[in-house]
GROMACS .gro file of C-alpha atoms in nm:
model
  349
    1MET     CA    1  -0.530  -3.263  -9.843
    2ILE     CA    2  -0.531  -3.544  -9.585
    3ASP     CA    3  -0.480  -3.901  -9.697
    4ASP     CA    4  -0.770  -4.115  -9.566
    5LYS     CA    5  -0.581  -4.445  -9.567
    6ARG     CA    6  -0.267  -4.301  -9.410
    7MET     CA    7  -0.468  -4.140  -9.133
    8LYS     CA    8  -0.643  -4.467  -9.045
    9GLU     CA    9  -0.316  -4.657  -9.027
   10ASP     CA   10  -0.155  -4.375  -8.829
   11ARG     CA   11  -0.428  -4.365  -8.570
   12PHE     CA   12  -0.449  -4.737  -8.504
   13GLU     CA   13  -0.076  -4.768  -8.453
   14ARG     CA   14  -0.128  -4.543  -8.151
   15ARG     CA   15  -0.401  -4.748  -7.984
   16PRO     CA   16  -0.176  -4.916  -7.717
   17SER     CA   17  -0.186  -4.767  -7.368
   18GLU     CA   18   0.176  -4.648  -7.371
   19VAL     CA   19   0.094  -4.325  -7.558
   20SER     CA   20   0.384  -4.087  -7.606
   21LEU     CA   21   0.275  -3.737  -7.495
   22THR     CA   22   0.452  -3.413  -7.577
   23GLU     CA   23   0.425  -3.064  -7.434
   24ALA     CA   24   0.313  -2.922  -7.769
   25SER     CA   25  -0.036  -2.776  -7.798
   26LEU     CA   26  -0.277  -3.013  -7.966
   27LEU     CA   27  -0.545  -2.745  -8.008
   28GLU     CA   28  -0.501  -2.372  -8.057
   29VAL     CA   29  -0.793  -2.129  -8.076
   30LYS     CA   30  -0.704  -1.776  -8.187
   31ASN     CA   31  -0.934  -1.472  -8.189
   32LEU     CA   32  -1.238  -1.695  -8.238
   33LYS     CA   33  -1.564  -1.520  -8.322
   34THR     CA   34  -1.893  -1.698  -8.383
   35TYR     CA   35  -2.185  -1.466  -8.459
   36PHE     CA   36  -2.541  -1.562  -8.550
   37PRO     CA   37  -2.742  -1.322  -8.768
   38ILE     CA   38  -3.072  -1.174  -8.649
   39SER     CA   39  -3.312  -1.145  -8.941
   40SER     CA   40  -3.650  -0.980  -8.970
   41GLY     CA   41  -3.897  -0.853  -9.229
   42LEU     CA   42  -4.034  -0.999  -9.549
   43PHE     CA   43  -3.690  -1.037  -9.708
   44SER     CA   44  -3.519  -1.159  -9.390
   45LYS     CA   45  -3.291  -0.859  -9.376
   46VAL     CA   46  -3.011  -0.895  -9.121
   47LYS     CA   47  -3.071  -0.645  -8.838
   48GLY     CA   48  -2.784  -0.747  -8.614
   49TYR     CA   49  -2.586  -1.036  -8.472
   50VAL     CA   50  -2.586  -1.250  -8.160
   51LYS     CA   51  -2.221  -1.246  -8.054
   52ALA     CA   52  -2.213  -1.592  -7.901
   53VAL     CA   53  -1.832  -1.613  -7.903
   54ASP     CA   54  -1.651  -1.281  -7.929
   55ASP     CA   55  -1.271  -1.292  -7.977
   56VAL     CA   56  -1.162  -1.591  -7.765
   57SER     CA   57  -0.809  -1.737  -7.765
   58PHE     CA   58  -0.662  -2.032  -7.576
   59SER     CA   59  -0.460  -2.350  -7.630
   60ILE     CA   60  -0.478  -2.702  -7.488
   61GLN     CA   61  -0.168  -2.914  -7.434
   62ARG     CA   62  -0.170  -3.270  -7.563
   63GLY     CA   63  -0.296  -3.519  -7.303
   64THR     CA   64  -0.443  -3.254  -7.069
   65THR     CA   65  -0.791  -3.125  -6.981
   66MET     CA   66  -0.908  -2.767  -7.006
   67GLY     CA   67  -1.218  -2.681  -6.807
   68LEU     CA   68  -1.445  -2.412  -6.952
   69VAL     CA   69  -1.688  -2.258  -6.703
   70GLY     CA   70  -1.943  -1.980  -6.692
   71GLU     CA   71  -2.314  -1.906  -6.661
   72SER     CA   72  -2.568  -2.049  -6.903
   73GLY     CA   73  -2.566  -1.861  -7.232
   74CYS     CA   74  -2.205  -1.741  -7.206
   75GLY     CA   75  -2.098  -1.928  -7.522
   76LYS     CA   76  -1.929  -2.240  -7.379
   77THR     CA   77  -2.116  -2.492  -7.594
   78THR     CA   78  -2.084  -2.272  -7.904
   79ILE     CA   79  -1.706  -2.280  -7.863
   80GLY     CA   80  -1.715  -2.660  -7.848
   81LYS     CA   81  -1.932  -2.686  -8.159
   82THR     CA   82  -1.723  -2.432  -8.348
   83ILE     CA   83  -1.402  -2.623  -8.267
   84LEU     CA   84  -1.560  -2.938  -8.412
   85ARG     CA   85  -1.697  -2.740  -8.707
   86LEU     CA   86  -2.054  -2.830  -8.619
   87THR     CA   87  -2.099  -2.452  -8.627
   88GLU     CA   88  -1.920  -2.238  -8.884
   89ILE     CA   89  -1.672  -1.976  -8.772
   90THR     CA   90  -1.722  -1.600  -8.826
   91SER     CA   91  -1.353  -1.512  -8.795
   92GLY     CA   92  -1.038  -1.633  -8.623
   93SER     CA   93  -0.890  -1.981  -8.643
   94VAL     CA   94  -0.906  -2.325  -8.483
   95THR     CA   95  -0.587  -2.528  -8.533
   96PHE     CA   96  -0.582  -2.897  -8.442
   97ASP     CA   97  -0.242  -3.069  -8.454
   98GLY     CA   98  -0.123  -2.808  -8.704
   99ILE     CA   99  -0.439  -2.834  -8.920
  100ASP     CA  100  -0.671  -2.535  -8.966
  101ILE     CA  101  -1.006  -2.712  -8.923
  102HIS     CA  102  -1.217  -2.440  -9.083
  103ALA     CA  103  -0.995  -2.428  -9.393
  104LEU     CA  104  -1.054  -2.795  -9.480
  105ASP     CA  105  -1.270  -2.904  -9.771
  106ARG     CA  106  -1.542  -3.165  -9.719
  107ARG     CA  107  -1.324  -3.466  -9.798
  108ALA     CA  108  -1.036  -3.356  -9.573
  109LEU     CA  109  -1.279  -3.273  -9.290
  110ARG     CA  110  -1.438  -3.617  -9.320
  111ALA     CA  111  -1.093  -3.777  -9.289
  112LEU     CA  112  -1.021  -3.569  -8.978
  113ARG     CA  113  -1.353  -3.638  -8.804
  114PRO     CA  114  -1.251  -3.959  -8.619
  115ARG     CA  115  -0.973  -3.770  -8.440
  116ILE     CA  116  -1.210  -3.512  -8.286
  117GLN     CA  117  -1.524  -3.628  -8.106
  118ILE     CA  118  -1.792  -3.496  -7.870
  119ILE     CA  119  -1.983  -3.628  -7.569
  120PHE     CA  120  -2.319  -3.452  -7.541
  121GLN     CA  121  -2.495  -3.329  -7.228
  122ASP     CA  122  -2.811  -3.540  -7.260
  123PRO     CA  123  -2.718  -3.905  -7.320
  124TYR     CA  124  -3.073  -4.017  -7.396
  125SER     CA  125  -3.155  -3.768  -7.673
  126SER     CA  126  -2.815  -3.823  -7.837
  127LEU     CA  127  -2.873  -4.199  -7.876
  128SER     CA  128  -3.097  -4.347  -8.144
  129PRO     CA  129  -3.387  -4.534  -7.973
  130ARG     CA  130  -3.419  -4.769  -8.272
  131MET     CA  131  -3.066  -4.908  -8.266
  132PRO     CA  132  -2.912  -5.160  -8.024
  133VAL     CA  133  -2.612  -5.042  -7.829
  134GLY     CA  134  -2.364  -5.250  -8.028
  135GLU     CA  135  -2.474  -5.081  -8.350
  136ILE     CA  136  -2.473  -4.734  -8.192
  137ILE     CA  137  -2.113  -4.777  -8.083
  138GLY     CA  138  -1.997  -4.954  -8.397
  139GLU     CA  139  -2.190  -4.769  -8.670
  140ALA     CA  140  -1.920  -4.511  -8.742
  141VAL     CA  141  -1.643  -4.771  -8.700
  142ARG     CA  142  -1.803  -4.981  -8.975
  143GLU     CA  143  -1.868  -4.674  -9.193
  144LYS     CA  144  -1.505  -4.559  -9.165
  145ARG     CA  145  -1.376  -4.918  -9.203
  146LEU     CA  146  -1.146  -4.865  -8.910
  147VAL     CA  147  -1.112  -5.236  -8.830
  148ALA     CA  148  -1.132  -5.553  -9.038
  149PRO     CA  149  -1.481  -5.714  -9.046
  150GLU     CA  150  -1.359  -6.028  -8.866
  151LYS     CA  151  -1.222  -5.815  -8.580
  152PHE     CA  152  -1.524  -5.584  -8.552
  153ASP     CA  153  -1.714  -5.766  -8.274
  154ASP     CA  154  -1.406  -5.811  -8.056
  155TYR     CA  155  -1.309  -5.449  -8.106
  156ILE     CA  156  -1.652  -5.318  -7.999
  157THR     CA  157  -1.656  -5.555  -7.701
  158GLY     CA  158  -1.316  -5.424  -7.590
  159ILE     CA  159  -1.431  -5.062  -7.615
  160MET     CA  160  -1.746  -5.139  -7.416
  161LYS     CA  161  -1.547  -5.308  -7.140
  162ASP     CA  162  -1.313  -5.009  -7.123
  163CYS     CA  163  -1.622  -4.795  -7.056
  164GLY     CA  164  -1.772  -5.025  -6.791
  165LEU     CA  165  -2.025  -5.198  -7.018
  166GLN     CA  166  -2.071  -5.572  -7.067
  167GLU     CA  167  -2.076  -5.769  -7.391
  168TYR     CA  168  -2.440  -5.872  -7.345
  169HIS     CA  169  -2.537  -5.503  -7.351
  170LYS     CA  170  -2.480  -5.500  -7.728
  171ASP     CA  171  -2.830  -5.628  -7.805
  172ARG     CA  172  -3.012  -5.394  -7.568
  173TYR     CA  173  -3.166  -5.056  -7.653
  174PRO     CA  174  -3.099  -4.717  -7.489
  175HIS     CA  175  -3.430  -4.710  -7.299
  176GLU     CA  176  -3.322  -5.021  -7.108
  177PHE     CA  177  -3.030  -4.840  -6.941
  178SER     CA  178  -2.995  -4.591  -6.657
  179GLY     CA  179  -2.869  -4.238  -6.715
  180GLY     CA  180  -2.515  -4.324  -6.609
  181GLN     CA  181  -2.506  -4.630  -6.836
  182ARG     CA  182  -2.632  -4.424  -7.129
  183GLN     CA  183  -2.351  -4.177  -7.079
  184ARG     CA  184  -2.106  -4.468  -7.078
  185ILE     CA  185  -2.252  -4.569  -7.415
  186CYS     CA  186  -2.194  -4.215  -7.545
  187ILE     CA  187  -1.836  -4.226  -7.420
  188ALA     CA  188  -1.784  -4.568  -7.584
  189ARG     CA  189  -1.925  -4.435  -7.913
  190ALA     CA  190  -1.673  -4.148  -7.907
  191LEU     CA  191  -1.385  -4.373  -7.798
  192ALA     CA  192  -1.457  -4.632  -8.068
  193LEU     CA  193  -1.322  -4.397  -8.337
  194ASN     CA  194  -0.991  -4.377  -8.152
  195PRO     CA  195  -0.993  -3.997  -8.113
  196GLU     CA  196  -0.717  -3.774  -7.984
  197PHE     CA  197  -0.941  -3.485  -7.875
  198ILE     CA  198  -1.289  -3.497  -7.717
  199VAL     CA  199  -1.524  -3.210  -7.634
  200CYS     CA  200  -1.713  -3.304  -7.318
  201ASP     CA  201  -2.021  -3.081  -7.323
  202GLU     CA  202  -2.150  -3.092  -6.965
  203PRO     CA  203  -2.138  -3.475  -6.970
  204VAL     CA  204  -2.241  -3.520  -6.604
  205SER     CA  205  -2.487  -3.237  -6.544
  206ALA     CA  206  -2.791  -3.462  -6.600
  207LEU     CA  207  -2.666  -3.734  -6.362
  208ASP     CA  208  -2.691  -3.799  -5.989
  209VAL     CA  209  -2.392  -3.688  -5.783
  210SER     CA  210  -2.270  -4.042  -5.712
  211ILE     CA  211  -2.292  -4.130  -6.082
  212GLN     CA  212  -2.115  -3.806  -6.173
  213ALA     CA  213  -1.812  -3.922  -5.977
  214GLN     CA  214  -1.809  -4.255  -6.160
  215ILE     CA  215  -1.821  -4.088  -6.503
  216ILE     CA  216  -1.550  -3.835  -6.412
  217ASN     CA  217  -1.325  -4.116  -6.286
  218LEU     CA  218  -1.394  -4.309  -6.607
  219LEU     CA  219  -1.295  -4.010  -6.822
  220LYS     CA  220  -0.973  -3.966  -6.623
  221ALA     CA  221  -0.890  -4.338  -6.653
  222LEU     CA  222  -0.947  -4.334  -7.030
  223GLN     CA  223  -0.733  -4.022  -7.060
  224ALA     CA  224  -0.447  -4.192  -6.876
  225LYS     CA  225  -0.479  -4.509  -7.084
  226TYR     CA  226  -0.514  -4.354  -7.430
  227GLY     CA  227  -0.354  -4.011  -7.390
  228LEU     CA  228  -0.677  -3.827  -7.467
  229THR     CA  229  -0.710  -3.449  -7.464
  230TYR     CA  230  -1.035  -3.297  -7.331
  231LEU     CA  231  -1.219  -2.967  -7.347
  232PHE     CA  232  -1.449  -3.010  -7.047
  233ILE     CA  233  -1.745  -2.771  -7.055
  234SER     CA  234  -1.935  -2.736  -6.728
  235HIS     CA  235  -2.104  -2.497  -6.488
  236ASP     CA  236  -2.016  -2.717  -6.187
  237LEU     CA  237  -1.690  -2.582  -6.047
  238SER     CA  238  -1.634  -2.876  -5.810
  239VAL     CA  239  -1.638  -3.113  -6.108
  240VAL     CA  240  -1.408  -2.885  -6.308
  241GLU     CA  241  -1.162  -2.869  -6.017
  242HIS     CA  242  -1.149  -3.249  -6.002
  243ILE     CA  243  -1.081  -3.318  -6.370
  244SER     CA  244  -0.909  -3.010  -6.519
  245ASP     CA  245  -0.546  -2.913  -6.561
  246THR     CA  246  -0.624  -2.560  -6.682
  247VAL     CA  247  -0.941  -2.353  -6.646
  248GLY     CA  248  -1.096  -2.080  -6.859
  249VAL     CA  249  -1.378  -1.859  -6.730
  250MET     CA  250  -1.625  -1.717  -6.983
  251TYR     CA  251  -1.867  -1.428  -6.957
  252LEU     CA  252  -2.099  -1.319  -7.238
  253GLY     CA  253  -1.888  -1.460  -7.519
  254ASN     CA  254  -1.548  -1.354  -7.381
  255LEU     CA  255  -1.277  -1.539  -7.193
  256VAL     CA  256  -1.218  -1.322  -6.885
  257GLU     CA  257  -0.966  -1.539  -6.699
  258TYR     CA  258  -0.740  -1.833  -6.780
  259ALA     CA  259  -0.483  -2.017  -6.567
  260ASP     CA  260  -0.378  -2.357  -6.439
  261LYS     CA  261  -0.622  -2.515  -6.195
  262ALA     CA  262  -0.425  -2.443  -5.877
  263SER     CA  263  -0.368  -2.076  -5.962
  264ILE     CA  264  -0.726  -1.998  -6.053
  265PHE     CA  265  -0.886  -2.181  -5.759
  266ASP     CA  266  -0.639  -2.049  -5.502
  267ASN     CA  267  -0.626  -1.694  -5.635
  268PRO     CA  268  -0.913  -1.588  -5.865
  269LEU     CA  269  -0.845  -1.242  -6.005
  270HIS     CA  270  -1.147  -1.135  -6.209
  271PRO     CA  271  -1.451  -1.011  -6.011
  272TYR     CA  272  -1.674  -1.248  -6.207
  273THR     CA  273  -1.451  -1.545  -6.124
  274MET     CA  274  -1.453  -1.442  -5.758
  275ALA     CA  275  -1.834  -1.438  -5.760
  276LEU     CA  276  -1.854  -1.782  -5.924
  277PHE     CA  277  -1.609  -1.936  -5.678
  278SER     CA  278  -1.783  -1.778  -5.378
  279ALA     CA  279  -2.092  -1.987  -5.468
  280ILE     CA  280  -1.908  -2.320  -5.430
  281PRO     CA  281  -2.064  -2.497  -5.129
  282VAL     CA  282  -1.825  -2.593  -4.848
  283PRO     CA  283  -1.911  -2.926  -4.673
  284ASP     CA  284  -1.841  -2.787  -4.326
  285PRO     CA  285  -2.118  -2.620  -4.118
  286ASP     CA  286  -1.859  -2.428  -3.914
  287VAL     CA  287  -1.707  -2.257  -4.217
  288LYS     CA  288  -1.872  -1.931  -4.320
  289THR     CA  289  -1.824  -1.826  -4.680
  290ASN     CA  290  -1.835  -1.469  -4.808
  291ARG     CA  291  -2.091  -1.512  -5.086
  292ILE     CA  292  -2.071  -1.250  -5.359
  293ILE     CA  293  -2.414  -1.177  -5.505
  294LEU     CA  294  -2.417  -1.043  -5.859
  295GLU     CA  295  -2.682  -0.777  -5.915
  296GLY     CA  296  -2.895  -0.776  -6.228
  297SER     CA  297  -2.904  -1.027  -6.510
  298ILE     CA  298  -2.669  -1.114  -6.795
  299PRO     CA  299  -2.699  -0.858  -7.078
  300SER     CA  300  -2.810  -0.974  -7.420
  301PRO     CA  301  -2.529  -1.105  -7.645
  302ALA     CA  302  -2.715  -0.932  -7.930
  303ASN     CA  303  -2.667  -0.595  -7.762
  304PRO     CA  304  -2.377  -0.619  -7.515
  305PRO     CA  305  -2.269  -0.318  -7.304
  306GLU     CA  306  -1.988  -0.091  -7.422
  307GLY     CA  307  -1.649  -0.133  -7.262
  308CYS     CA  308  -1.619  -0.427  -7.027
  309LYS     CA  309  -1.928  -0.646  -7.070
  310PHE     CA  310  -1.928  -0.725  -6.696
  311HIS     CA  311  -1.929  -0.365  -6.575
  312THR     CA  312  -2.310  -0.354  -6.536
  313ARG     CA  313  -2.289  -0.620  -6.261
  314CYS     CA  314  -1.944  -0.546  -6.116
  315SER     CA  315  -1.901  -0.387  -5.771
  316TYR     CA  316  -1.547  -0.275  -5.867
  317CYS     CA  317  -1.667  -0.085  -6.176
  318MET     CA  318  -1.461   0.223  -6.269
  319GLU     CA  319  -1.524   0.485  -6.536
  320ILE     CA  320  -1.275   0.323  -6.774
  321CYS     CA  321  -1.472  -0.004  -6.752
  322LYS     CA  322  -1.769   0.165  -6.921
  323LEU     CA  323  -1.560   0.295  -7.209
  324GLU     CA  324  -1.276   0.055  -7.295
  325VAL     CA  325  -1.270  -0.319  -7.356
  326PRO     CA  326  -1.011  -0.475  -7.120
  327GLN     CA  327  -0.732  -0.670  -7.288
  328MET     CA  328  -0.607  -1.006  -7.168
  329GLN     CA  329  -0.286  -0.964  -6.967
  330THR     CA  330  -0.060  -1.197  -6.772
  331ILE     CA  331  -0.042  -1.169  -6.393
  332GLY     CA  332   0.226  -1.396  -6.250
  333ALA     CA  333   0.319  -1.729  -6.408
  334GLY     CA  334   0.075  -1.787  -6.693
  335HIS     CA  335  -0.227  -1.648  -6.506
  336GLN     CA  336  -0.421  -1.436  -6.755
  337VAL     CA  337  -0.705  -1.195  -6.680
  338ALA     CA  338  -0.900  -0.935  -6.879
  339CYS     CA  339  -0.984  -0.664  -6.626
  340HIS     CA  340  -0.904  -0.294  -6.575
  341LEU     CA  341  -0.823  -0.364  -6.209
  342TYR     CA  342  -0.484  -0.488  -6.328
  343LYS     CA  343  -0.204  -0.315  -6.516
  344ASP     CA  344   0.158  -0.406  -6.588
  345GLY     CA  345   0.126  -0.736  -6.404
  346ARG     CA  346  -0.019  -0.601  -6.079
  347ARG     CA  347  -0.347  -0.491  -5.925
  348ILE     CA  348  -0.416  -0.116  -5.929
  349GLY     CA  349  -0.785  -0.100  -5.839
   0.00000   0.00000   0.00000
């Protein structure tokens, strides 16, 4: 069991900007499965399962950012929610700083909550319209008693300034702000609890391009100042390339490729990754890109294809792809791919 008081003291000793980072993994996800039952009939009998996340493993080093990309419906957001235990796990494990999150009882989970936070995709719907900004940011701080009452106002003001907000914004309501300012409020609300790990669930997808750049730069600045660790979920590869240290590519509930940013952008190995990267626009009219068009639509996660789930849309499909599930293997220095085109560390197909 985790000691509430000890955790609070521990966390606030680490608030200064000179955060000591180690190479150890802060988060480890092993063989994660998150299935949702499909019920029908008078007695709601379970007829099957939607395999939203189907045997996914990865780790995130302390103080780094992992980008998670893929088409809509591939399970990116479900992974984020399962890590935070907003969605219960089906099997596997999620270990944060040596703690198995899904093995915690209610009291221990409540004590852990300030250390793991989330920034949602839609800043407006995630903010209460009936509360002023100061209360939105400070509500959980007051509930957790993270700072003394006489220091509360100064603490919230400091957090707001770190996120590009002014002190007079405390008395305003969410509808009085622009989309970019609302997302800054959401970031300030997460930062106020002094977290170590933040799930960023497409935090810039609803914003204009110029505002996206401001928010990404803000997230990077806060990471450098406080030693934060991010899981950055996005479908925008240009944004992922700018902020991430490592990148994982998901397809239909599975992680099909994982590597450091330079390796995966310079040398994508999986056919699905190649197709995604071929769609990145190049800001040069003289450069012609070889766009890879995927045929067909994504199969249903409730009834995925046998073998490799991508074989129904893959131009490299072989007979083995229809029969056997490809296992994740390492190609080169830490570059992992799950594809039958590769064997014993080299390409064969």
